[in-house]
Short mmCIF file of C-alpha atoms and ligand atoms in Angstrom, two decimals:
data_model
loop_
_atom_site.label_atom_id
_atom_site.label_comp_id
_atom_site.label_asym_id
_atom_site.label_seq_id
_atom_site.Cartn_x
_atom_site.Cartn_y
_atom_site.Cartn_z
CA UNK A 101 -28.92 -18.67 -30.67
CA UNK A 102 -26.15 -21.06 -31.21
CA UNK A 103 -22.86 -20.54 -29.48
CA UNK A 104 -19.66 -20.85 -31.14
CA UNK A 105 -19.01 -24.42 -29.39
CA UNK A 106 -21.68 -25.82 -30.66
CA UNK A 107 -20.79 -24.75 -34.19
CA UNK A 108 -17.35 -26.31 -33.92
CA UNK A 109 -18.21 -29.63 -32.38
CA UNK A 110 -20.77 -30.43 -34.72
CA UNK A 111 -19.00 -30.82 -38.01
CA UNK A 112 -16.35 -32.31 -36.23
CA UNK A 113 -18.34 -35.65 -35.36
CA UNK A 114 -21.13 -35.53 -38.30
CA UNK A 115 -18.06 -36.54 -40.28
CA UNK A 116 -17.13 -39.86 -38.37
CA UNK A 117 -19.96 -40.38 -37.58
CA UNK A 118 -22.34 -41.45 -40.70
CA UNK A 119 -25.88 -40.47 -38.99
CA UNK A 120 -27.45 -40.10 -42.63
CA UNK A 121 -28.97 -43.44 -42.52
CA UNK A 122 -30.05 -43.84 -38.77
CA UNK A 123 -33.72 -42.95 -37.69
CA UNK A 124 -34.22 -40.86 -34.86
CA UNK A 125 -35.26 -43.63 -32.35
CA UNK A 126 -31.70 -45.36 -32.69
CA UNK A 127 -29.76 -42.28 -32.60
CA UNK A 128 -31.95 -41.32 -29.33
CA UNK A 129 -30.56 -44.74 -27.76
CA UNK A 130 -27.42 -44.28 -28.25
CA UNK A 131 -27.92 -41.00 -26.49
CA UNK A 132 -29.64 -42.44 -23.76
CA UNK A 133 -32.96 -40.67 -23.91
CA UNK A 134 -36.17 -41.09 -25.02
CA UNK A 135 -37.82 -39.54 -28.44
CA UNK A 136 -41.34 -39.46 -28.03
CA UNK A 137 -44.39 -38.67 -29.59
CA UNK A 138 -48.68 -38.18 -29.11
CA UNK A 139 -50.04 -40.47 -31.05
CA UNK A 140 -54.19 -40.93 -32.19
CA UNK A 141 -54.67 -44.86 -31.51
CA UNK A 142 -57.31 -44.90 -34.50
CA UNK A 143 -55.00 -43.82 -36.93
CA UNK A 144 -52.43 -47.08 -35.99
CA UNK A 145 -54.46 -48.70 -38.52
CA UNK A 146 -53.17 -46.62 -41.27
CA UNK A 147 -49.69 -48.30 -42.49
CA UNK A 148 -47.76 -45.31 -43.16
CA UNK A 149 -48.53 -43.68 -40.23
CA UNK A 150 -47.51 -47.11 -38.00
CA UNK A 151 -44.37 -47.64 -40.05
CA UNK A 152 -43.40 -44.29 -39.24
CA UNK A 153 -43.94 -43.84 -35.70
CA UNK A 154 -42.13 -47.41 -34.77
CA UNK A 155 -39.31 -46.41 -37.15
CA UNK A 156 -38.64 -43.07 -35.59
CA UNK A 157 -39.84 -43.02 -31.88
CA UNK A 158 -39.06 -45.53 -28.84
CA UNK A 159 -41.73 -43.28 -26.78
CA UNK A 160 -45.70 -42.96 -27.24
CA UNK A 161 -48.11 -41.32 -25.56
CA UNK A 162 -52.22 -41.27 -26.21
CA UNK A 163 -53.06 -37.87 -27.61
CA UNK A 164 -56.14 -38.30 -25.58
CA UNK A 165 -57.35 -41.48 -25.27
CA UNK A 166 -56.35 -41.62 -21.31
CA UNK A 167 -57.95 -38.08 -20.58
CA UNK A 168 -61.14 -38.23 -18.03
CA UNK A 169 -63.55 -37.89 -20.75
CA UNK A 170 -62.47 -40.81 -23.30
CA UNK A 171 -61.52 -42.55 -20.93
CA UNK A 172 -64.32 -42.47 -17.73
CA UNK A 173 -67.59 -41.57 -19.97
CA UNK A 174 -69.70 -43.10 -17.23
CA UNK A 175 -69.40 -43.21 -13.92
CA UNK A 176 -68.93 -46.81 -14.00
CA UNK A 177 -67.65 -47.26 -17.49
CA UNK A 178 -64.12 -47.26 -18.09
CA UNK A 179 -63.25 -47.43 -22.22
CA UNK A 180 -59.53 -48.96 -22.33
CA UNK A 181 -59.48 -49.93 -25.10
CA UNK A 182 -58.30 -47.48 -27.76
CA UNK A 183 -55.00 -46.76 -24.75
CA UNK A 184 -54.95 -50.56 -24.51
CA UNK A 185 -54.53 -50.88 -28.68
CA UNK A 186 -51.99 -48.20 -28.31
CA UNK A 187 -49.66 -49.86 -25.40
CA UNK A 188 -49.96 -53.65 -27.51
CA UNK A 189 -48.12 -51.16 -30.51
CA UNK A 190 -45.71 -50.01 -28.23
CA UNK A 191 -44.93 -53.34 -26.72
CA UNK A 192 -44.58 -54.95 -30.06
CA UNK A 193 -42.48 -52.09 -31.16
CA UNK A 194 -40.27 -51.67 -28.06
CA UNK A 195 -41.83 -48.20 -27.06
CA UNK A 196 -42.27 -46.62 -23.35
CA UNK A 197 -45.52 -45.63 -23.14
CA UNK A 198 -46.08 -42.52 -20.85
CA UNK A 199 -49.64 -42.07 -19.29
CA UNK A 200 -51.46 -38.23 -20.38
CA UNK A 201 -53.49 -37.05 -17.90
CA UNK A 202 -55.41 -37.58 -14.81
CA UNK A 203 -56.15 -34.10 -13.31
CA UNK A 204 -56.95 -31.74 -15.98
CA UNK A 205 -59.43 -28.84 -16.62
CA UNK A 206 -60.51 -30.03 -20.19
CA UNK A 207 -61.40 -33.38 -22.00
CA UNK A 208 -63.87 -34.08 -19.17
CA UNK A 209 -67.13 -35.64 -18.85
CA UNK A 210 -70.34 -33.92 -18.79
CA UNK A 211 -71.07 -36.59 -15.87
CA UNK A 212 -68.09 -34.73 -14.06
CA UNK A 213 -68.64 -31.51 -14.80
CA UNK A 214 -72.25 -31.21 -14.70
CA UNK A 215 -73.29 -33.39 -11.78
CA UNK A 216 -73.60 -31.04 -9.24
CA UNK A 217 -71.28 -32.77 -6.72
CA UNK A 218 -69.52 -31.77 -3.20
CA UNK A 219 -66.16 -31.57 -2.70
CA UNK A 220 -66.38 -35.28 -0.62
CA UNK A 221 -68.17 -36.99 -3.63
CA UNK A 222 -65.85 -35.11 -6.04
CA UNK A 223 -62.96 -36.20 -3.78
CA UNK A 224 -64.16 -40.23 -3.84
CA UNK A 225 -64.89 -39.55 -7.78
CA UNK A 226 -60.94 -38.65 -8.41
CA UNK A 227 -59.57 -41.18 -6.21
CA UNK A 228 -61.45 -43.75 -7.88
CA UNK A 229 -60.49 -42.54 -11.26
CA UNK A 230 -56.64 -42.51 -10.39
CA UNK A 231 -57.05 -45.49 -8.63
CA UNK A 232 -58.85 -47.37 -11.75
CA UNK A 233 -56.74 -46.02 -14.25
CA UNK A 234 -53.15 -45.62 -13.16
CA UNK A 235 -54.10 -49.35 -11.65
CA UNK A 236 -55.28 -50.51 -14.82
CA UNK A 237 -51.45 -49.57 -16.92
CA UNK A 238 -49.49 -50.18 -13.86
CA UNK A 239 -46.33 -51.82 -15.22
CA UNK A 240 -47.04 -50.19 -18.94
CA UNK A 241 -47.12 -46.56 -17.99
CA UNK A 242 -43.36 -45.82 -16.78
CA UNK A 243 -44.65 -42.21 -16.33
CA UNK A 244 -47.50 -40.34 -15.78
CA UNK A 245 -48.90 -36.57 -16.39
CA UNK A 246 -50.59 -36.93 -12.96
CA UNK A 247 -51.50 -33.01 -12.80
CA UNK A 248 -51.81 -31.32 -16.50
CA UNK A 249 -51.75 -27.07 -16.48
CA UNK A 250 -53.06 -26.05 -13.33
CA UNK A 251 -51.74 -22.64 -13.41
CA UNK A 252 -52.59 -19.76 -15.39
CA UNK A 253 -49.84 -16.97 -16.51
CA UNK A 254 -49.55 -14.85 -13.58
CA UNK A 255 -48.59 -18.16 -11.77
CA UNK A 256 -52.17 -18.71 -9.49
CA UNK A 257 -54.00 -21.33 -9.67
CA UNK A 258 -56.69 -22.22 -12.41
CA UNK A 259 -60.05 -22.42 -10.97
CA UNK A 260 -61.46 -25.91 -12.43
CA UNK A 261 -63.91 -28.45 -10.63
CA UNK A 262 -61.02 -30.37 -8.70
CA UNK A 263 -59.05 -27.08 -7.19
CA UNK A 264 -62.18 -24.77 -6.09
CA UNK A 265 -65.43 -25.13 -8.22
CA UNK A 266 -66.41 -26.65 -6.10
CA UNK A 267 -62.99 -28.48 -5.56
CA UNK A 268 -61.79 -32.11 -3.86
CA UNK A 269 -61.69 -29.89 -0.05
CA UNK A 270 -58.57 -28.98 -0.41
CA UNK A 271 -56.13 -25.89 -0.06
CA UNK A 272 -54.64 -24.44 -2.72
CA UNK A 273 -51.87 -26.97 -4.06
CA UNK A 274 -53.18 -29.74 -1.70
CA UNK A 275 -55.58 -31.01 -4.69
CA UNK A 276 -52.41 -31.66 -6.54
CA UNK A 277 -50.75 -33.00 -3.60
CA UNK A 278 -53.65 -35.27 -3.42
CA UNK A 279 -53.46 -36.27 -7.02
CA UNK A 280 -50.10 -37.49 -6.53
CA UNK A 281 -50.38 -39.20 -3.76
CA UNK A 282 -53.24 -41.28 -5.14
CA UNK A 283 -51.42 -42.30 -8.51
CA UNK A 284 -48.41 -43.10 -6.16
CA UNK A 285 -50.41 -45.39 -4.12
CA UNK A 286 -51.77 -47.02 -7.77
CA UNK A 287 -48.81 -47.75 -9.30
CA UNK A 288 -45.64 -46.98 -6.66
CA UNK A 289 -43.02 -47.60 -9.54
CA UNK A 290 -44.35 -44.98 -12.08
CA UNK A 291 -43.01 -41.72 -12.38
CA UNK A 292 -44.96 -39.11 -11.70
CA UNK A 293 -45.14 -35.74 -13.72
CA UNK A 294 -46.58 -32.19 -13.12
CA UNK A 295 -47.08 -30.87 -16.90
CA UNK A 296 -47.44 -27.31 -17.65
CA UNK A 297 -47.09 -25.22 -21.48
CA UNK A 298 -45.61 -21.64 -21.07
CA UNK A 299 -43.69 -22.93 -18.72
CA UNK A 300 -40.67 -23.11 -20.36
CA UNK A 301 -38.61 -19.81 -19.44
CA UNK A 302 -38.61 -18.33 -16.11
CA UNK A 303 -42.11 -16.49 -15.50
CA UNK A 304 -44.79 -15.81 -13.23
CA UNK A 305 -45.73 -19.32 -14.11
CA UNK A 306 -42.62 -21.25 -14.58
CA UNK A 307 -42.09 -19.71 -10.90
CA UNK A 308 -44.92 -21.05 -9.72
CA UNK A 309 -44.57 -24.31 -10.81
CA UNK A 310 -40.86 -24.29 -8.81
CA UNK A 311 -42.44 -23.29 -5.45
CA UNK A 312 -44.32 -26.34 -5.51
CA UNK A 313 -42.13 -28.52 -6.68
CA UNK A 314 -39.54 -27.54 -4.60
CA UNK A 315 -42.24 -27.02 -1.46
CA UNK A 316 -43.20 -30.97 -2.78
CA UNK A 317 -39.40 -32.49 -2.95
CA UNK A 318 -38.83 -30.49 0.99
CA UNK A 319 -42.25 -32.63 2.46
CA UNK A 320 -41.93 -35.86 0.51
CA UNK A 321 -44.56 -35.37 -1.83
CA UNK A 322 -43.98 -37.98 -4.41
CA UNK A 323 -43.35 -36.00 -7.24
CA UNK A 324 -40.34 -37.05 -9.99
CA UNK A 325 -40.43 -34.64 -12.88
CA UNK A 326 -42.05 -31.51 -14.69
CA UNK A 327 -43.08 -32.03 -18.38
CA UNK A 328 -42.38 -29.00 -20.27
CA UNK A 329 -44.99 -28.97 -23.08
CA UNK A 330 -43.22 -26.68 -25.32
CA UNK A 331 -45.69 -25.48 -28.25
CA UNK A 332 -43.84 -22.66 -29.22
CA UNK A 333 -43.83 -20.66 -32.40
CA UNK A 334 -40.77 -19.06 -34.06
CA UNK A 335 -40.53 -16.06 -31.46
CA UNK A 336 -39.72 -18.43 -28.51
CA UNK A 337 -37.98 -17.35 -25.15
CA UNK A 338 -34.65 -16.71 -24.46
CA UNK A 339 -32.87 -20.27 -24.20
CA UNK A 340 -30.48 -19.13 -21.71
CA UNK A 341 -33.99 -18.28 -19.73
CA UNK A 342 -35.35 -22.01 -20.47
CA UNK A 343 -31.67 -23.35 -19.70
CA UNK A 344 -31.92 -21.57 -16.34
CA UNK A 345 -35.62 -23.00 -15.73
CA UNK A 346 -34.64 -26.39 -16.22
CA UNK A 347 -31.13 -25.93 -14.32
CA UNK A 348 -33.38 -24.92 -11.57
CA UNK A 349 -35.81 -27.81 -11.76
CA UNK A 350 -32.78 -30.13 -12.22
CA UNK A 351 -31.48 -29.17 -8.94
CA UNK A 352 -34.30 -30.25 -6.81
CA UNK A 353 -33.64 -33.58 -8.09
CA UNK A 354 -36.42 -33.53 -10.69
CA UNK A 355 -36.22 -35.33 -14.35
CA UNK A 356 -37.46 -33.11 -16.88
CA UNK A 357 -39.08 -33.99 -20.12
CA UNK A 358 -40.05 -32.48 -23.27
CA UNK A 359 -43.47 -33.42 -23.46
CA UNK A 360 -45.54 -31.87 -26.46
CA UNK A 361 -42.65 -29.80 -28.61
CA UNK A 362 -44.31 -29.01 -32.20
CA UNK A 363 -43.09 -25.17 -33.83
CA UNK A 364 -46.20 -23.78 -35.23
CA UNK A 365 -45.66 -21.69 -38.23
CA UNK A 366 -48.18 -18.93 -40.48
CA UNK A 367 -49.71 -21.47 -43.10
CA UNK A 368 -51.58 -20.43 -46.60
CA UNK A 369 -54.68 -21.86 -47.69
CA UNK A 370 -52.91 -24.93 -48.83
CA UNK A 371 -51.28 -25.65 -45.38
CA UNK A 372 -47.67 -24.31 -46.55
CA UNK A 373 -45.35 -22.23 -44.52
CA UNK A 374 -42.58 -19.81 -45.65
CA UNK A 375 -38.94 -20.85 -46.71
CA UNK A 376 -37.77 -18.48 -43.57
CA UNK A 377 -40.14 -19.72 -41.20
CA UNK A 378 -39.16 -23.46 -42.15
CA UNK A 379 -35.56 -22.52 -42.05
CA UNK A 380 -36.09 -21.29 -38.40
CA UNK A 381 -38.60 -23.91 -36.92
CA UNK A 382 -35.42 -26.30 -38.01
CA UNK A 383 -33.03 -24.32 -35.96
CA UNK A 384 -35.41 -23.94 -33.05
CA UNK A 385 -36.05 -27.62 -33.28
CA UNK A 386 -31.90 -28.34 -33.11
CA UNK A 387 -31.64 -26.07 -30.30
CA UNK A 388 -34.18 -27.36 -28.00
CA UNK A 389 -32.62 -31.05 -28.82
CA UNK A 390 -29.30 -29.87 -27.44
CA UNK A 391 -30.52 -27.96 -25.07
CA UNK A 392 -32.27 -31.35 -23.50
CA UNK A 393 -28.98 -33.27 -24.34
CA UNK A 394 -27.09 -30.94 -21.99
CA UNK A 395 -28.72 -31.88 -18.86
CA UNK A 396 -28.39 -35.85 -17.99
CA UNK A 397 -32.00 -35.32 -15.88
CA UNK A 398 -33.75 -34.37 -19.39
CA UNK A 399 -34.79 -37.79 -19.81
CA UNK A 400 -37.22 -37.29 -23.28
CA UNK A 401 -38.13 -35.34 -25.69
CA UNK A 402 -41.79 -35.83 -27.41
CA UNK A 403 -43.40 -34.02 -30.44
CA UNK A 404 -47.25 -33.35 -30.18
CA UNK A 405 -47.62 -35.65 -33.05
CA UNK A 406 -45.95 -37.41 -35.93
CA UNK A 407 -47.01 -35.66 -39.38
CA UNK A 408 -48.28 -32.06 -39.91
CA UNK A 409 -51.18 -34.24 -41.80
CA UNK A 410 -52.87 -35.17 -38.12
CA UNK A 411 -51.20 -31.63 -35.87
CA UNK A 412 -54.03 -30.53 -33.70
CA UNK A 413 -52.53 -27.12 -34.57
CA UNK A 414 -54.58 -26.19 -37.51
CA UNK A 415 -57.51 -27.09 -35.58
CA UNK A 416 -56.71 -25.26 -32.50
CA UNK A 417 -54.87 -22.21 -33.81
CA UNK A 418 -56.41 -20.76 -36.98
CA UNK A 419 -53.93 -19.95 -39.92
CA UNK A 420 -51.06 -21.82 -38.48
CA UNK A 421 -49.68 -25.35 -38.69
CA UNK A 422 -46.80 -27.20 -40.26
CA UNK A 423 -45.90 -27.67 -36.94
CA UNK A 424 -44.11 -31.27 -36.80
CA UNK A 425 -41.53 -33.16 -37.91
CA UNK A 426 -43.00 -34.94 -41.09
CA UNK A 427 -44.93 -32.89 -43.70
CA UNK A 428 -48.58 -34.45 -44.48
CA UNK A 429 -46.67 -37.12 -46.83
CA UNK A 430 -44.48 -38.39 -44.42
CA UNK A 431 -41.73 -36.42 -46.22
CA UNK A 432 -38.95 -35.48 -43.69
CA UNK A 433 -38.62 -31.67 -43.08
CA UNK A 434 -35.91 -29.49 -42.18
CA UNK A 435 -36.76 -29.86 -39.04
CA UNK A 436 -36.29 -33.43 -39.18
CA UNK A 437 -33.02 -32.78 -40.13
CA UNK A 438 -32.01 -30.33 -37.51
CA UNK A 439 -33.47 -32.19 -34.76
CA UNK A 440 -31.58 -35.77 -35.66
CA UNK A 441 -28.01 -33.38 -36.38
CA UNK A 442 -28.52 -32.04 -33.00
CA UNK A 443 -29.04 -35.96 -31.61
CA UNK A 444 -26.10 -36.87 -33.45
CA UNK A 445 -23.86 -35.25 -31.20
CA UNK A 446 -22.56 -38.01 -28.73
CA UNK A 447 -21.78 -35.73 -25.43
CA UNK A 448 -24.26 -35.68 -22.96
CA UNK A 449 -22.93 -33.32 -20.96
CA UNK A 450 -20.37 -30.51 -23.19
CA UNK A 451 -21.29 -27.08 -22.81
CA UNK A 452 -22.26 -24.06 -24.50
CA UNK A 453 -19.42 -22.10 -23.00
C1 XIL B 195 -54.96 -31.62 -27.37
C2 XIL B 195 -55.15 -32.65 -28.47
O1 XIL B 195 -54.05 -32.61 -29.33
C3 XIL B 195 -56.41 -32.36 -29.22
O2 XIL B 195 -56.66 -33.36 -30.19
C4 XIL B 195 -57.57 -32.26 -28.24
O3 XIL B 195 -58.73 -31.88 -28.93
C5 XIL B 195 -57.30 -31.23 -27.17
O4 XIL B 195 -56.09 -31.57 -26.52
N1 XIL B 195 -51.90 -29.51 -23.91
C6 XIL B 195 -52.09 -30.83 -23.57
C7 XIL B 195 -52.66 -31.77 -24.56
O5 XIL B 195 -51.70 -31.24 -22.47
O6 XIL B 195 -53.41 -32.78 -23.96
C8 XIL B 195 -53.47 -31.06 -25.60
O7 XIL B 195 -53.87 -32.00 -26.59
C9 XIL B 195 -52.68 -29.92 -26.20
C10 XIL B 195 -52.33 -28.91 -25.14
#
């Protein structure tokens, strides 16, 4: 909930300020941070959908055209070239691009996952892949998900092929270690990201994920932020708990971004949420924005897509959706609004208090 600073500063500097007409991507400079957003390189070729996304964002990232699967299919194929369509957008539009994923339990190839292979051959397969890839967008990719949700809710580790089925030979967080190491030595100048969902509050996971970043920053393991995916749905955590998490994560020395926010919402048949519901996804939206803005090492915030048209909530959650910023006609929703108010705000650093 808001406090009663926030309420007070707000109206204060809306009225000087004239934000009515500025997109989000212009207010976000002036802010110094990045609004981001996945983006599906095929539908670039739809005119709406490109007008939008370089009006709005300065920040893209492949929805999954960089995971294992799309992009290793073989084991000596590498398919650039939907990433590669997406980074020529960005460049013409003056976008970062960040890189999404190289370690990750899903997305991958039946080559992978099927071929029966040791931990040594496994070990040589990720290397390679890293090596290829992160090599292949050095200089484009300013940041990378290196490691994507390798803990589960009770804060252990996930068992997937790279950790312990059979897994790269090595010890618990040591296959992460690995990973990083290995995009490090590929590209030295891009940031590298652990990126988790439910990892937003302090928990069993959130925990988890602090050990070993903290355990990482004490031995020199080249780690520079934490994405915090952030699906959430209108019953989200305490933000004094998230403000605390990312306080935390701040401290080590860490950036943290915002890396796949959308607010999913109960839909109808027709795809349409309730007046309340859309009235509160709007405030969670504003909050989260200022609750980034706060901390000078929350470097961007993303949305898990542009329109509620393309969301890969419907798909992936049953009965819910609306989750984004744009309805399916590229309408502006509350949301929208809340989210660019909250942006509007010029101080970086006031507080809550
Ligand atoms: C999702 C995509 O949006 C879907 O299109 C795809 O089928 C599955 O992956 N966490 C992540 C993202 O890190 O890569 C996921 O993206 C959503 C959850």
């Amino acid at each position: 909930m808001r406090s009663p600073g926030l309420r007070l500063v707000a109206p204060l500097v809306l009225c000087t300020l004239d934000a009515a007409a500025q997109p989000l991507r212009q207010l976000a400079e002036e802010r110094g941070i990045r609004i981001g957003t996945a983006v599906q390189s095929a539908l670039l070729e739809e005119p709406i959908y490109a007008a939008t996304l370089a009006r709005e964002f300065n920040q893209v990232e492949p929805e999954s055209e960089m995971k294992f699967g799309p992009i290793h299919p073989a084991p000596h194929q590498y398919r650039f070239s939907p990433a590669d369509t997406l980074v020529a957008f960005a460049r013409r539009n003056r976008m970062a691009v960040r890189g999404h994923t190289l370690v990750w339990h899903r997305q991958q190839p039946a080559w992978v996952t099927e071929g029966r292979f040791t931990p040594a051959q496994l070990s040589t397969i990720l290397h390679e892949h890293i090596r290829k890839v992160v090599g292949h967008y050095a200089g484009t990719v300013y940041a990378w998900d290196v490691v994507n949700e390798s803990f589960r809710e009770d804060g252990s580790l996930r068992p997937t092929i790279w950790f312990n089925s059979p897994g790269i030979g090595r010890y618990g967080t040591g296959y992460i270690e690995q990973a990083f190491r290995w995009a490090k030595e590929a590209d030295p100048r891009a940031l590298l990201f652990y990126n988790d969902y439910n990892a937003e509050d302090g928990n069993a996971k959130s925990d988890a994920i602090y050990q070993m970043a903290r355990e990482f920053k004490t031995r020199g393991v080249p780690i520079d932020g934490v994405g915090l995916q952030m699906h959430l749905t209108t019953k989200i955590a305490s933000l004094l708990s998230v403000e605390a998490n990312i306080r935390r994560l701040t401290e080590l020395g860490l950036q943290i971004q915002i890396t796949e926010l959308d607010v999913r919402l109960p839909v109808d048949a027709a795809g349409t949420a309730s007046v309340m519901d859309i009235a509160k996804q709007a405030e969670i939206y504003g909050e989260i924005v200022s609750l980034c803005l706060k901390f000078s090492h929350c470097t961007a915030i993303q949305t898990w897509g542009v329109t509620d048209q393309y969301s890969w909530i419907p798909g992936e959650f049953p009965g819910q959706g609306a989750a984004l910023l744009f309805d399916p006609h590229y309408q502006t929703k509350a949301a929208y609004q809340a989210f660019r108010t909250s942006l509007s705000i010029p101080s970086r650093n006031w507080s809550f208090q």
